[in-house]
PDB file of C-alpha atoms in Angstrom:
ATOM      1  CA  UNK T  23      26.059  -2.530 -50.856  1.00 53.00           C
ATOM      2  CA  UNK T  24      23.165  -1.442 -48.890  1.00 56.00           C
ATOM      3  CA  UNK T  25      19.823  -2.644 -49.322  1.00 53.00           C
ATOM      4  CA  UNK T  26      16.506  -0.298 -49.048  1.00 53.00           C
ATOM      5  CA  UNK T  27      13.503  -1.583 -47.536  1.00 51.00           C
ATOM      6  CA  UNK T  28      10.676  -1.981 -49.821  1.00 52.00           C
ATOM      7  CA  UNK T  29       7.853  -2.659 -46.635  1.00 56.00           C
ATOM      8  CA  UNK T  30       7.219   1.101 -46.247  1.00 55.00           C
ATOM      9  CA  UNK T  31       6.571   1.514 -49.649  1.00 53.00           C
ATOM     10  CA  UNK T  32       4.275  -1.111 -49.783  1.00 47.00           C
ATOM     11  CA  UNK T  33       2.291  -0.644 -46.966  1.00 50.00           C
ATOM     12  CA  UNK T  34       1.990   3.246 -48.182  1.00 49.00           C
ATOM     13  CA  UNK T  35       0.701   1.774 -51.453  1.00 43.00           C
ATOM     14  CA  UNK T  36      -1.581  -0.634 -50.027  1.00 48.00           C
ATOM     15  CA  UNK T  37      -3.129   2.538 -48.178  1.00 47.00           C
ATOM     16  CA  UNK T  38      -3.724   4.868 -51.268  1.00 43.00           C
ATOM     17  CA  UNK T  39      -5.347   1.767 -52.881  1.00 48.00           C
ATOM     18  CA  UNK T  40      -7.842   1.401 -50.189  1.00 48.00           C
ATOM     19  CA  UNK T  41      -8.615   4.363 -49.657  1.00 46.00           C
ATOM     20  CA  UNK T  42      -8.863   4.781 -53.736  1.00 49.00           C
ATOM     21  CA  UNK T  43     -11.544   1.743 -53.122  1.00 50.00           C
ATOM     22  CA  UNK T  44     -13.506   2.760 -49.950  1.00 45.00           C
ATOM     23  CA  UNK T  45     -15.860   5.420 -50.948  1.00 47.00           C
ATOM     24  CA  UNK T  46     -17.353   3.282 -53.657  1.00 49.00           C
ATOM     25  CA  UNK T  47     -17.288   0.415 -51.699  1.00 45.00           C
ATOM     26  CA  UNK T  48     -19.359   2.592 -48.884  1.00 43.00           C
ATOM     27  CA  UNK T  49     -21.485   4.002 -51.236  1.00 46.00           C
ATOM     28  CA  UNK T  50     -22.749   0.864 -52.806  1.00 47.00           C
ATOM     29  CA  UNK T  51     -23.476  -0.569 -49.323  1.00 49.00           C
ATOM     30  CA  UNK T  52     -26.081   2.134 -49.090  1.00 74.00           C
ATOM     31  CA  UNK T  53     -29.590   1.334 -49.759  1.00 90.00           C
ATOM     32  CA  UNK T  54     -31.062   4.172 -52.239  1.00 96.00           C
ATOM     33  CA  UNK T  55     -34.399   2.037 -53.217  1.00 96.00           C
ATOM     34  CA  UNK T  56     -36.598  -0.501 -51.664  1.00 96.00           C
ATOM     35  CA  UNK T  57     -37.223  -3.033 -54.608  1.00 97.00           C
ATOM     36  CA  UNK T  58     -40.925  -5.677 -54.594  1.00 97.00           C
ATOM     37  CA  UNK T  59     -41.734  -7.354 -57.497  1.00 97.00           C
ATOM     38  CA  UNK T  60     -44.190 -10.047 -57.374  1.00 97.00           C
ATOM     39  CA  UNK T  61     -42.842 -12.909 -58.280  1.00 96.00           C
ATOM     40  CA  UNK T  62     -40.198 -12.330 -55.553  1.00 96.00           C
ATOM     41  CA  UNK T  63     -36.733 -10.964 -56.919  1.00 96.00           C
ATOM     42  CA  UNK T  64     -34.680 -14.029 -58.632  1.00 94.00           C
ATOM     43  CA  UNK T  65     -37.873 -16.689 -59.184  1.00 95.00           C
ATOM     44  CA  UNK T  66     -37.575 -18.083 -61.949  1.00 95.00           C
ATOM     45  CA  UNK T  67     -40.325 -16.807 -64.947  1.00 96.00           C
ATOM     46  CA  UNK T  68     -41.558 -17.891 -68.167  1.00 95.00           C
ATOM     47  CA  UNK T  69     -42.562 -16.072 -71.298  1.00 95.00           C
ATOM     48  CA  UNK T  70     -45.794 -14.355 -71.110  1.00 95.00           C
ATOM     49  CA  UNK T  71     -45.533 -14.220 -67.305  1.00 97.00           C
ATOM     50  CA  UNK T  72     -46.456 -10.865 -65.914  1.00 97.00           C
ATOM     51  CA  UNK T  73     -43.993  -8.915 -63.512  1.00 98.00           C
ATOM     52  CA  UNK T  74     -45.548  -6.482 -60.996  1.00 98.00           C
ATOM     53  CA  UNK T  75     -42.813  -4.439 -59.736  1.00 98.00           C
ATOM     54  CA  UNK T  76     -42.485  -1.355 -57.095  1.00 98.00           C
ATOM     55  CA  UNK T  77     -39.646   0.742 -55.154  1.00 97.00           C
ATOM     56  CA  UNK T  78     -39.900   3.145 -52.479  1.00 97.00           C
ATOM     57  CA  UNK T  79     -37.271   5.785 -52.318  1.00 96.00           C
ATOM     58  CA  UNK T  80     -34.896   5.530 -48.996  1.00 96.00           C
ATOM     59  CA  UNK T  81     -33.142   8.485 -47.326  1.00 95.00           C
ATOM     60  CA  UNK T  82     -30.140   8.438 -48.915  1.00 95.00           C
ATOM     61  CA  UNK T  83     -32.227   8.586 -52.413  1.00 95.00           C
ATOM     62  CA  UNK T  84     -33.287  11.914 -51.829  1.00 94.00           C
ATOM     63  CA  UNK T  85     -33.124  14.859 -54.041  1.00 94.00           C
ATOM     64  CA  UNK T  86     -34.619  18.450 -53.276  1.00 93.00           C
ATOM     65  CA  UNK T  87     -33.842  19.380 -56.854  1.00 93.00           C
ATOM     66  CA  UNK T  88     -35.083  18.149 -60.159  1.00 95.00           C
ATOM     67  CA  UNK T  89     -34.234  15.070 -60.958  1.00 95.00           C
ATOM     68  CA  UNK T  90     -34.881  11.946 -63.768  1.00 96.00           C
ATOM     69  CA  UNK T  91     -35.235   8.838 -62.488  1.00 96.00           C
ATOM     70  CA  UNK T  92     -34.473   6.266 -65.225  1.00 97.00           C
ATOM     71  CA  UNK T  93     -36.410   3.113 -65.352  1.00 98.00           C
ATOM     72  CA  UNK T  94     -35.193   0.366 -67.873  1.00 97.00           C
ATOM     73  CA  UNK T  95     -36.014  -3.062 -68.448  1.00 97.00           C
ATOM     74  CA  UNK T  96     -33.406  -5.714 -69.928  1.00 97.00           C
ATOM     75  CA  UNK T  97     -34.264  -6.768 -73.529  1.00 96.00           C
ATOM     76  CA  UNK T  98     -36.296  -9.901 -71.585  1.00 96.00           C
ATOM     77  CA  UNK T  99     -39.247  -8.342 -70.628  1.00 97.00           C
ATOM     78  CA  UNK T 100     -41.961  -5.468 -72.664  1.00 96.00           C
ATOM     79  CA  UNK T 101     -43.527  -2.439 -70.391  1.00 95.00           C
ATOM     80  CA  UNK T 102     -46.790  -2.088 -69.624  1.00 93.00           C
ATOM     81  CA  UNK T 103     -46.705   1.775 -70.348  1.00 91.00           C
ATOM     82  CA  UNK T 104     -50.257   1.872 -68.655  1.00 94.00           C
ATOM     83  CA  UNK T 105     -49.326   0.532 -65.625  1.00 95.00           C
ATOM     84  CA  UNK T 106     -46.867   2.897 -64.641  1.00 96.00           C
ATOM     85  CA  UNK T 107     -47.844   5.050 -61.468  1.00 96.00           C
ATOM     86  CA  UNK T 108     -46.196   7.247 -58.996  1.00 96.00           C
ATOM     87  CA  UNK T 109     -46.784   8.090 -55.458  1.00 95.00           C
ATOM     88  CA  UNK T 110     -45.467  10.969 -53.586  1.00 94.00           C
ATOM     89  CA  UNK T 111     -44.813  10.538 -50.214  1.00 91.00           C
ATOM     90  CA  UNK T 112     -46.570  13.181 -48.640  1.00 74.00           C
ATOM     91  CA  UNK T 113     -49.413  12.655 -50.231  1.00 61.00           C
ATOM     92  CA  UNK T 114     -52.167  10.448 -49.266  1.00 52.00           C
ATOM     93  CA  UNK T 115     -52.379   7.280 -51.735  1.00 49.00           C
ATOM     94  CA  UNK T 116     -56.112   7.490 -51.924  1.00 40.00           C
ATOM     95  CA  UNK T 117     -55.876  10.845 -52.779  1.00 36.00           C
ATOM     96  CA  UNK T 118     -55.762  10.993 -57.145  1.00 41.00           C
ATOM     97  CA  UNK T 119     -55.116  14.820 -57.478  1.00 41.00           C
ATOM     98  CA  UNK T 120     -55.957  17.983 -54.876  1.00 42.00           C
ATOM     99  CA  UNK T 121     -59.280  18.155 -53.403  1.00 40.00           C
ATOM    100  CA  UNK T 122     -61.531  20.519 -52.592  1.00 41.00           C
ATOM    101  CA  UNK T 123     -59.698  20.850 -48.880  1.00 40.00           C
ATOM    102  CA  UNK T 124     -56.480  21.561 -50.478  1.00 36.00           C
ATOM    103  CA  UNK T 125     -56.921  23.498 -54.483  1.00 41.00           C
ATOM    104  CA  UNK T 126     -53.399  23.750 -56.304  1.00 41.00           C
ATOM    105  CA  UNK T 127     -50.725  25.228 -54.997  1.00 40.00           C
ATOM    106  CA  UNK T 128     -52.598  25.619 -51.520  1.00 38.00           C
ATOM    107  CA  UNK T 129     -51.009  22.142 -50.251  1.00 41.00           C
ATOM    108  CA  UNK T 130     -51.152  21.523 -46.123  1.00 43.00           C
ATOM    109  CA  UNK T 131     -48.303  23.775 -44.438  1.00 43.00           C
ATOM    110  CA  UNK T 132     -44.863  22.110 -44.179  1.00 47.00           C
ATOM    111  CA  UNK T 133     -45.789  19.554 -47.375  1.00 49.00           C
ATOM    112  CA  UNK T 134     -43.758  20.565 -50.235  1.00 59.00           C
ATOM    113  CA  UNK T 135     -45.878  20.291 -53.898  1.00 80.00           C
ATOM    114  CA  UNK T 136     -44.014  17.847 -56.208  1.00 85.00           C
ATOM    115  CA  UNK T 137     -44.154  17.803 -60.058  1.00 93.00           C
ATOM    116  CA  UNK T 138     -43.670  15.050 -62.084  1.00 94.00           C
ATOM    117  CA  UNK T 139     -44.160  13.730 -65.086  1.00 96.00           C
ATOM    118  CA  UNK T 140     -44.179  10.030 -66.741  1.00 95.00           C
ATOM    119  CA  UNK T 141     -42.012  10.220 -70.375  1.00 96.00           C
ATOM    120  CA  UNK T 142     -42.534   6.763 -71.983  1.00 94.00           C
ATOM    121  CA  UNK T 143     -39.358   5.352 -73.698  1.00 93.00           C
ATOM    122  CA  UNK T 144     -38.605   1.763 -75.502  1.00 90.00           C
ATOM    123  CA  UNK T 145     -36.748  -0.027 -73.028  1.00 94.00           C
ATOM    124  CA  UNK T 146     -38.675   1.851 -69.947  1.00 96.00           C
ATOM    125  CA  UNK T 147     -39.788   5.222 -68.715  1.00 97.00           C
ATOM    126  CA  UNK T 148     -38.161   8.858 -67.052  1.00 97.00           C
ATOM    127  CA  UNK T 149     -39.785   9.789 -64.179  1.00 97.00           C
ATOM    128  CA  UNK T 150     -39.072  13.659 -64.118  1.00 97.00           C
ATOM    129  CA  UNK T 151     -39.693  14.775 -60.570  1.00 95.00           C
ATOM    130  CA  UNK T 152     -39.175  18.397 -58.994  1.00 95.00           C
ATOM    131  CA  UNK T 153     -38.100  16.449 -55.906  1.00 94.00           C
ATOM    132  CA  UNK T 154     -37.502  12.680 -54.899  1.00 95.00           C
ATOM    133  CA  UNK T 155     -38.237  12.595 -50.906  1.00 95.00           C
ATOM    134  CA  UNK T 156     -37.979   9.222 -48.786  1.00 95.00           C
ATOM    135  CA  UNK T 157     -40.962   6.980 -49.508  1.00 96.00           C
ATOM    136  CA  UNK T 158     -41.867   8.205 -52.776  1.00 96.00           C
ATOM    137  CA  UNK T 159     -43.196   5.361 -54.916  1.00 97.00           C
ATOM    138  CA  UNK T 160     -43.132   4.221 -58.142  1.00 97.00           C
ATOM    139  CA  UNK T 161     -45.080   0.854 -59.223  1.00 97.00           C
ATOM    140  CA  UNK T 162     -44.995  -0.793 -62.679  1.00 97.00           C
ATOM    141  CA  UNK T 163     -45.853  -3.827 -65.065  1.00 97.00           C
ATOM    142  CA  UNK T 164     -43.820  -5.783 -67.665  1.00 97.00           C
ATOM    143  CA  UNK T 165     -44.644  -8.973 -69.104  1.00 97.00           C
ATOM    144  CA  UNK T 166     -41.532 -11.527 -69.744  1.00 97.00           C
ATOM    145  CA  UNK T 167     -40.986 -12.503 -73.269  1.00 96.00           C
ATOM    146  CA  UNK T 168     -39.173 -15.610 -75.507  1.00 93.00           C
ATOM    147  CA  UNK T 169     -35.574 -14.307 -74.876  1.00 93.00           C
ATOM    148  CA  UNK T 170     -33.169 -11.951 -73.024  1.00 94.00           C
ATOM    149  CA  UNK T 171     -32.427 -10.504 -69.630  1.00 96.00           C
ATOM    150  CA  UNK T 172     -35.233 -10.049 -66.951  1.00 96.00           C
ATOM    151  CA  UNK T 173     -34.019  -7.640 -65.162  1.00 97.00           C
ATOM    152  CA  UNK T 174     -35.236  -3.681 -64.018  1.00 97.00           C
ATOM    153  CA  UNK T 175     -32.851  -1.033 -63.070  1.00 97.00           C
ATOM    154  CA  UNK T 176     -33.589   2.227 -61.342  1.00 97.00           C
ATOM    155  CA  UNK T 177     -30.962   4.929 -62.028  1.00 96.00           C
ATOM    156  CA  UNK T 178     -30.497   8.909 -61.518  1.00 95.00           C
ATOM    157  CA  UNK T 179     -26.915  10.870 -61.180  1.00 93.00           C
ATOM    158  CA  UNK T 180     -26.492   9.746 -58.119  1.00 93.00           C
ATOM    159  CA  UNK T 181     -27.354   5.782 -57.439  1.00 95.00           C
ATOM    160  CA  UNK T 182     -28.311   2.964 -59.560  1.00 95.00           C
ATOM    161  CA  UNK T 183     -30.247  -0.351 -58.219  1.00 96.00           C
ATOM    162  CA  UNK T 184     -31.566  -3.107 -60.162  1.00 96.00           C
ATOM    163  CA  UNK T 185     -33.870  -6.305 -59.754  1.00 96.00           C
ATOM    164  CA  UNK T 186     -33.540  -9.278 -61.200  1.00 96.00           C
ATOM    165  CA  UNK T 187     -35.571 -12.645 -62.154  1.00 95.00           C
ATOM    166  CA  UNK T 188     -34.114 -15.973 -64.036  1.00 95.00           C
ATOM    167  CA  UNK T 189     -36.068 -16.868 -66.987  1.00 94.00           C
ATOM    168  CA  UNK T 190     -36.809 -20.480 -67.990  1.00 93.00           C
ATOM    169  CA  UNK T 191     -37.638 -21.168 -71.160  1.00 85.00           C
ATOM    170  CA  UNK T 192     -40.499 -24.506 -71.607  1.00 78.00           C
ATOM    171  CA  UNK T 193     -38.956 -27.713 -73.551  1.00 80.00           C
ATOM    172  CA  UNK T 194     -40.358 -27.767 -77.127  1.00 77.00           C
ATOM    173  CA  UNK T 195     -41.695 -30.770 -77.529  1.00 77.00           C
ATOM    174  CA  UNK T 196     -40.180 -32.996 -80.453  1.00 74.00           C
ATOM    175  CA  UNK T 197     -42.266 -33.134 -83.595  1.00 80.00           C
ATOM    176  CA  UNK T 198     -43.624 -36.294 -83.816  1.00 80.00           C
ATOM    177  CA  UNK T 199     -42.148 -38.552 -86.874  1.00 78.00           C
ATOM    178  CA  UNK T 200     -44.094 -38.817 -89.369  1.00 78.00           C
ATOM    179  CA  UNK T 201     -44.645 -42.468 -90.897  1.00 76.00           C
ATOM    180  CA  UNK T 202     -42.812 -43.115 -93.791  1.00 72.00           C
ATOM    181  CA  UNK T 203     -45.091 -44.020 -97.054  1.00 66.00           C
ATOM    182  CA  UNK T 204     -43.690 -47.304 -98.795  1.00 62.00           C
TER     183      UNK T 204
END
């Protein structure tokens, strides 16, 4: 009776699986978004705290079509809807619309004009943008509340990234007995 070897087949096996598992294992290793939050990412919060958080867009983020950028919040923390703001890259960040240098749709030579708009939702917000370039910016609020996840995740069709903070929840202090009547 002859016997096969099995080695080969293994070894061939191995290789389909890792190359099955290296694209989304290079993929994730890529940095799409530049996350801040103030407190720093993983301190530990409290109810009622407030969250400031920000990400710049990174070069493999980029997108010269439309796009939505999805921003939601875990069930731990409530948006500040008015604190939401964007900042395109190529524009300066003192700047609040076009000026009388530059009227709409005049923009300096070589700057491409992005649209956007803001759509409030309940866990978060869309950002809508005609294009996401490197070092766009997007800056928020959320204050932490009683229960659930703080966390904030950043997603479009092509990356996701999220931030995350550990809530602590105060002791409640034990009522105080009450003295028995006799």
């Amino acid at each position: 009776m002859r016997m096969r070897r099995k080695r080969p087949a293994l070894a061939a096996l191995f290789a389909l699986f890792a190359l099955c598992l290296l694209p989304p294992l290079i993929a994730s290793a890529q940095q799409y978004v530049a996350w801040e939050s103030d407190p720093e990412q993983n301190a530990q919060v409290k109810p009622g705290d407030r969250i400031r958080y920000a990400f710049t867009a990174e070069e493999a983020a980029a997108a010269k079509d439309w796009t939505a950028l999805r921003v939601q919040l875990g069930d731990g923390l409530l948006m500040r809807e008015d604190s939401v703001a964007f900042e395109p890259a190529d524009q300066p960040a003192a700047s609040p619309g076009p000026g009388p240098e530059h009227p709409p749709g005049t923009g300096d030579p070589g700057i491409q004009d992005v649209q956007w708009e803001i759509v409030p939702g309940n866990d978060g917000f869309v950002l809508l943008l005609s294009a996401l370039n490197a070092g766009d910016r997007v800056s928020f609020a959320a204050v932490v509340q009683a229960e659930g996840e703080v966390a904030a995740a950043v997603r479009t069709d092509a990356f996701s990234s999220e931030i995350s903070h550990t809530l602590v929840i105060p002791p409640t202090p034990a009522p105080e007995p009450t003295p028995a009547a006799t």
